[in-house]
Amino acid sequence: MGKIVILTGAGISAESGLGTFRDADGLWARHAIEDVATPQGFARNPALVHAFYNARRQQAAAARPNAAHHALARLQDKWPDDVVIVTQNVDALHEAAGARGVVHMHGTLAGALCAACAHRWPAPETMEPGAVCPRCGGASARPDVVWFGEMPYHMDRILDHLARADLFVAIGTSGQVYPAAGFVQEASAAGAHTLEMNLEPSDVSFGFAETRLGPATRVVVDWVAELVARGPGSNG
Ligand code: APR
């Protein structure tokens, strides 16, 4: 089995009841990005931002992984040294399905971050404005989620995985936000086969050698079943 690097987006959690961002009823249809997902928005109105993430944290905590999350965990379990999951999602559904070493490039709802000293700790279910950092005591606690204008996490590690990928798979992402939307080019340049599985073509479908359209709970489950049936040496 060659090295498989999987990038997931909000679409893989859609069938677990968590909203996506850019679908018709998505989060960005109901909230202005600049108000709830930028450092400036947080500085302007921390109560609004905390309320936005408190609601998502509680919704994510009540959600259950779906068949697509479980299929990826099964694939990783079969070839633990070859399957890396990089996610743009801030929910913990991959981990809840049993996936390990998930790379959260946009942070996690379960994490809190001190804007003053960069200390990290498990976020409480609800965070309030003025929440205090347990290390420096500053009233500067924020969700440990990467906002627009901020650098995603773990980029060096991700680019190293892409440089060594035999297969790059993108699942449930619209391909509208970089650097994640550019990963297919990185992987292709490294000689990887590329596969996109999405409900509809993304903005970067043209960059993929192969596309499978449909809901993740069908398309991803079928793909993993094919790989497992073919056994080692298959590259998806
Ligand atoms: N199965 C597969 N794909 C689905 C499903 C499903 N059941 N439902 C929706 N999708 C697809 C949509 O067609 C869309 O292409 O998932 C994609 C979701 O796209 P976005 O809502 O843009 O989410 P994502 O690509 O993860 O956004 C990337 O943008 O706002 C930032 O930080 C945020 O991490 C997020 C980033």
CSV table of C-alpha atoms and ligand atoms in Angstrom, one decimal:
chain,number,residue,atom,x,y,z
A,1,MET,CA,0.0,0.0,0.0
A,2,GLY,CA,1.6,3.3,-1.0
A,3,LYS,CA,1.3,6.5,1.2
A,4,ILE,CA,-2.2,7.9,1.1
A,5,VAL,CA,-2.8,11.5,2.3
A,6,ILE,CA,-6.5,12.3,2.8
A,7,LEU,CA,-7.8,15.9,3.2
A,8,THR,CA,-11.3,16.3,4.6
A,9,GLY,CA,-13.7,19.2,4.7
A,10,ALA,CA,-17.1,20.1,6.2
A,11,GLY,CA,-18.8,17.8,3.7
A,12,ILE,CA,-17.6,14.6,5.4
A,13,SER,CA,-19.4,15.8,8.6
A,14,ALA,CA,-22.6,16.9,6.8
A,15,GLU,CA,-24.3,13.6,7.2
A,16,SER,CA,-23.5,13.7,10.9
A,17,GLY,CA,-25.8,16.8,11.1
A,18,LEU,CA,-23.0,19.4,11.2
A,19,GLY,CA,-23.5,22.3,8.8
A,20,THR,CA,-21.1,23.0,6.0
A,21,PHE,CA,-19.9,26.5,5.3
A,22,ARG,CA,-20.9,27.3,1.7
A,23,ASP,CA,-23.9,25.1,0.9
A,24,ALA,CA,-27.2,27.0,0.5
A,25,ASP,CA,-28.0,26.6,4.3
A,26,GLY,CA,-24.4,26.8,5.3
A,27,LEU,CA,-22.8,28.7,8.2
A,28,TRP,CA,-21.6,31.5,6.0
A,29,ALA,CA,-25.2,32.1,4.8
A,30,ARG,CA,-26.1,32.8,8.4
A,31,HIS,CA,-23.1,34.5,9.8
A,32,ALA,CA,-20.7,37.1,8.4
A,33,ILE,CA,-17.2,35.6,8.2
A,34,GLU,CA,-15.6,39.0,9.2
A,35,ASP,CA,-17.7,39.1,12.4
A,36,VAL,CA,-17.2,35.5,13.7
A,37,ALA,CA,-14.1,34.1,12.0
A,38,THR,CA,-11.4,36.8,12.0
A,39,PRO,CA,-9.2,38.2,14.8
A,40,GLN,CA,-10.7,41.7,14.1
A,41,GLY,CA,-14.2,40.3,14.6
A,42,PHE,CA,-13.1,38.8,17.9
A,43,ALA,CA,-11.5,42.1,19.0
A,44,ARG,CA,-14.7,44.0,18.0
A,45,ASN,CA,-17.2,41.7,19.6
A,46,PRO,CA,-15.8,38.7,21.6
A,47,ALA,CA,-19.3,37.8,22.9
A,48,LEU,CA,-20.6,37.2,19.4
A,49,VAL,CA,-17.6,35.1,18.5
A,50,HIS,CA,-17.8,33.0,21.7
A,51,ALA,CA,-21.5,32.5,21.2
A,52,PHE,CA,-20.8,31.3,17.6
A,53,TYR,CA,-18.2,28.8,18.7
A,54,ASN,CA,-20.1,27.8,21.8
A,55,ALA,CA,-23.1,26.8,19.6
A,56,ARG,CA,-20.8,24.8,17.2
A,57,ARG,CA,-18.9,23.2,20.1
A,58,GLN,CA,-22.1,22.0,21.7
A,59,GLN,CA,-23.5,20.8,18.3
A,60,ALA,CA,-20.3,19.0,17.5
A,61,ALA,CA,-20.2,17.3,20.9
A,62,ALA,CA,-23.7,15.9,20.3
A,63,ALA,CA,-22.8,14.7,16.8
A,64,ARG,CA,-21.8,11.1,16.0
A,65,PRO,CA,-19.3,10.0,13.3
A,66,ASN,CA,-21.0,8.7,10.2
A,67,ALA,CA,-20.1,5.8,7.9
A,68,ALA,CA,-17.5,7.9,6.0
A,69,HIS,CA,-15.6,8.7,9.2
A,70,HIS,CA,-15.7,5.0,10.2
A,71,ALA,CA,-14.5,3.9,6.7
A,72,LEU,CA,-11.4,6.2,6.9
A,73,ALA,CA,-10.6,4.9,10.4
A,74,ARG,CA,-10.9,1.4,9.1
A,75,LEU,CA,-8.5,2.2,6.2
A,76,GLN,CA,-6.0,3.7,8.6
A,77,ASP,CA,-6.4,0.7,11.0
A,78,LYS,CA,-5.5,-1.7,8.1
A,79,TRP,CA,-2.5,0.4,6.9
A,80,PRO,CA,-1.5,2.5,9.9
A,81,ASP,CA,1.8,3.6,8.5
A,82,ASP,CA,0.4,4.6,5.1
A,83,VAL,CA,-2.8,6.6,5.8
A,84,VAL,CA,-2.6,10.2,7.0
A,85,ILE,CA,-5.8,12.2,7.6
A,86,VAL,CA,-5.5,16.0,7.4
A,87,THR,CA,-8.7,17.8,8.2
A,88,GLN,CA,-10.0,21.4,7.8
A,89,ASN,CA,-12.7,20.5,10.2
A,90,VAL,CA,-12.7,21.5,13.8
A,91,ASP,CA,-15.0,18.8,15.0
A,92,ALA,CA,-13.6,15.5,16.6
A,93,LEU,CA,-15.6,13.1,14.5
A,94,HIS,CA,-12.6,11.4,12.9
A,95,GLU,CA,-11.2,10.7,16.3
A,96,ALA,CA,-14.6,9.5,17.5
A,97,ALA,CA,-14.6,7.0,14.7
A,98,GLY,CA,-11.2,5.7,15.8
A,99,ALA,CA,-8.8,7.6,13.5
A,100,ARG,CA,-5.4,8.5,14.9
A,101,GLY,CA,-2.9,11.2,14.4
A,102,VAL,CA,-5.5,13.4,12.7
A,103,VAL,CA,-3.9,16.7,11.6
A,104,HIS,CA,-6.3,19.6,12.4
A,105,MET,CA,-4.9,22.4,10.2
A,106,HIS,CA,-7.7,24.8,11.3
A,107,GLY,CA,-7.6,23.9,15.0
A,108,THR,CA,-10.3,22.3,17.1
A,109,LEU,CA,-13.5,23.4,18.9
A,110,ALA,CA,-12.2,21.3,21.8
A,111,GLY,CA,-9.2,23.6,22.3
A,112,ALA,CA,-8.8,27.0,23.9
A,113,LEU,CA,-5.9,29.3,23.2
A,114,CYS,CA,-4.5,32.3,25.0
A,115,ALA,CA,-4.2,35.2,22.6
A,116,ALA,CA,-1.6,36.7,25.0
A,117,CYS,CA,0.8,33.9,25.8
A,118,ALA,CA,-0.2,31.2,23.3
A,119,HIS,CA,-1.0,28.7,26.1
A,120,ARG,CA,-3.4,25.9,25.1
A,121,TRP,CA,-5.9,24.0,27.2
A,122,PRO,CA,-9.1,22.0,26.8
A,123,ALA,CA,-11.9,24.4,26.1
A,124,PRO,CA,-14.9,24.4,28.5
A,125,GLU,CA,-18.3,23.7,26.8
A,126,THR,CA,-19.0,27.4,26.8
A,127,MET,CA,-16.4,30.2,26.7
A,128,GLU,CA,-17.3,33.7,27.8
A,129,PRO,CA,-15.7,37.1,27.0
A,130,GLY,CA,-12.9,37.9,29.4
A,131,ALA,CA,-12.3,34.2,30.1
A,132,VAL,CA,-8.9,34.0,31.8
A,133,CYS,CA,-5.9,32.1,30.7
A,134,PRO,CA,-4.9,29.5,33.4
A,135,ARG,CA,-1.2,30.1,32.8
A,136,CYS,CA,-0.8,33.9,32.4
A,137,GLY,CA,-4.0,35.0,34.0
A,138,GLY,CA,-4.8,37.3,31.1
A,139,ALA,CA,-8.4,37.8,30.1
A,140,SER,CA,-7.4,36.7,26.5
A,141,ALA,CA,-8.8,33.2,26.1
A,142,ARG,CA,-10.2,32.4,22.6
A,143,PRO,CA,-11.2,29.3,20.7
A,144,ASP,CA,-8.2,27.5,19.3
A,145,VAL,CA,-9.5,27.7,15.8
A,146,VAL,CA,-7.6,29.2,12.8
A,147,TRP,CA,-9.4,32.4,11.6
A,148,PHE,CA,-9.2,34.0,8.2
A,149,GLY,CA,-6.0,35.9,7.9
A,150,GLU,CA,-4.2,33.5,10.3
A,151,MET,CA,-1.7,30.8,9.3
A,152,PRO,CA,-3.1,27.2,9.4
A,153,TYR,CA,-1.4,24.8,11.8
A,154,HIS,CA,1.1,22.0,10.9
A,155,MET,CA,1.8,23.2,7.4
A,156,ASP,CA,5.4,21.9,7.4
A,157,ARG,CA,4.2,18.5,8.3
A,158,ILE,CA,1.4,18.6,5.8
A,159,LEU,CA,3.7,19.6,2.9
A,160,ASP,CA,6.1,16.9,3.8
A,161,HIS,CA,3.3,14.3,3.7
A,162,LEU,CA,2.1,15.7,0.3
A,163,ALA,CA,5.7,15.5,-1.1
A,164,ARG,CA,5.8,11.8,-0.2
A,165,ALA,CA,2.2,10.9,-1.2
A,166,ASP,CA,1.4,8.1,-3.7
A,167,LEU,CA,-2.3,9.0,-3.5
A,168,PHE,CA,-3.9,12.3,-2.5
A,169,VAL,CA,-7.6,12.2,-1.7
A,170,ALA,CA,-9.9,15.2,-1.0
A,171,ILE,CA,-13.3,14.5,0.6
A,172,GLY,CA,-16.1,17.0,1.2
A,173,THR,CA,-14.3,20.3,0.5
A,174,SER,CA,-15.3,23.0,-1.9
A,175,GLY,CA,-11.7,23.9,-2.8
A,176,GLN,CA,-12.3,27.5,-2.1
A,177,VAL,CA,-9.9,28.1,0.8
A,178,TYR,CA,-6.2,28.0,0.5
A,179,PRO,CA,-3.7,26.6,1.4
A,180,ALA,CA,-5.9,23.4,1.6
A,181,ALA,CA,-7.3,24.0,-1.9
A,182,GLY,CA,-3.7,23.9,-3.3
A,183,PHE,CA,-2.8,20.6,-1.8
A,184,VAL,CA,-3.9,18.7,-5.0
A,185,GLN,CA,-1.3,20.6,-7.0
A,186,GLU,CA,1.4,19.9,-4.4
A,187,ALA,CA,0.6,16.2,-4.5
A,188,SER,CA,0.3,16.1,-8.3
A,189,ALA,CA,3.7,17.8,-8.6
A,190,ALA,CA,5.1,15.0,-6.4
A,191,GLY,CA,3.8,12.4,-8.7
A,192,ALA,CA,0.8,11.3,-6.7
A,193,HIS,CA,-2.5,10.0,-8.1
A,194,THR,CA,-5.3,12.3,-7.1
A,195,LEU,CA,-8.9,11.5,-6.2
A,196,GLU,CA,-11.7,13.9,-5.3
A,197,MET,CA,-14.9,12.6,-3.6
A,198,ASN,CA,-17.5,15.2,-3.1
A,199,LEU,CA,-21.3,15.8,-3.5
A,200,GLU,CA,-20.6,18.0,-6.5
A,201,PRO,CA,-17.5,19.2,-8.4
A,202,SER,CA,-15.4,21.5,-6.3
A,203,ASP,CA,-13.6,24.7,-7.4
A,204,VAL,CA,-10.4,22.6,-8.0
A,205,SER,CA,-11.9,19.4,-9.5
A,206,PHE,CA,-9.9,20.2,-12.7
A,207,GLY,CA,-6.8,19.4,-10.7
A,208,PHE,CA,-7.8,15.9,-9.9
A,209,ALA,CA,-7.0,12.8,-12.0
A,210,GLU,CA,-10.2,11.1,-10.7
A,211,THR,CA,-13.5,12.3,-9.3
A,212,ARG,CA,-16.3,10.4,-7.6
A,213,LEU,CA,-19.4,12.3,-6.9
A,214,GLY,CA,-22.0,11.5,-4.3
A,215,PRO,CA,-22.6,11.6,-0.5
A,216,ALA,CA,-19.5,10.7,1.5
A,217,THR,CA,-21.4,7.9,3.4
A,218,ARG,CA,-21.7,6.1,0.0
A,219,VAL,CA,-18.8,7.2,-2.1
A,220,VAL,CA,-16.1,7.0,0.6
A,221,VAL,CA,-17.4,3.7,2.0
A,222,ASP,CA,-17.4,2.1,-1.5
A,223,TRP,CA,-13.9,3.4,-2.2
A,224,VAL,CA,-12.5,2.1,1.1
A,225,ALA,CA,-14.2,-1.3,0.5
A,226,GLU,CA,-12.5,-1.5,-2.9
A,227,LEU,CA,-9.1,-0.7,-1.5
A,228,VAL,CA,-9.4,-3.2,1.3
A,229,ALA,CA,-10.6,-5.9,-1.1
A,230,ARG,CA,-7.6,-5.2,-3.5
A,231,GLY,CA,-5.2,-5.3,-0.6
A,232,PRO,CA,-1.6,-4.0,-0.4
A,233,GLY,CA,-0.1,-2.6,-3.6
A,234,SER,CA,-3.3,-0.9,-4.6
A,235,ASN,CA,-3.1,2.9,-4.7
A,236,GLY,CA,-6.8,3.8,-4.8
B,1,APR,N1,-20.9,14.2,1.1
B,1,APR,C1,-19.8,14.7,0.4
B,1,APR,N2,-19.6,16.1,0.2
B,1,APR,C2,-20.5,16.9,0.7
B,1,APR,C3,-21.7,16.5,1.4
B,1,APR,C4,-21.8,15.1,1.6
B,1,APR,N3,-22.9,14.6,2.3
B,1,APR,N4,-22.4,17.6,1.7
B,1,APR,C5,-21.8,18.6,1.2
B,1,APR,N5,-20.7,18.2,0.6
B,1,APR,C6,-19.7,19.1,-0.1
B,1,APR,C7,-20.2,20.3,-0.7
B,1,APR,O1,-20.6,20.1,-2.1
B,1,APR,C8,-19.0,21.3,-0.7
B,1,APR,O2,-18.2,21.2,-1.9
B,1,APR,O3,-18.8,19.5,0.9
B,1,APR,C9,-18.2,20.8,0.5
B,1,APR,C10,-18.2,21.7,1.7
B,1,APR,O4,-17.6,22.9,1.3
B,1,APR,P1,-17.5,24.1,2.3
B,1,APR,O5,-18.8,24.3,3.0
B,1,APR,O6,-16.8,25.2,1.6
B,1,APR,O7,-16.5,23.5,3.5
B,1,APR,P2,-14.9,23.4,3.4
B,1,APR,O8,-14.5,23.1,2.0
B,1,APR,O9,-14.6,22.4,4.5
B,1,APR,O10,-14.4,24.8,3.9
B,1,APR,C11,-13.0,25.0,4.0
B,1,APR,O11,-13.4,27.3,4.8
B,1,APR,O12,-14.7,28.7,6.1
B,1,APR,C12,-13.5,28.0,6.1
B,1,APR,O13,-12.3,27.2,8.0
B,1,APR,C13,-13.5,27.0,7.2
B,1,APR,O14,-12.5,24.8,7.2
B,1,APR,C14,-13.4,25.6,6.5
B,1,APR,C15,-12.8,26.0,5.1
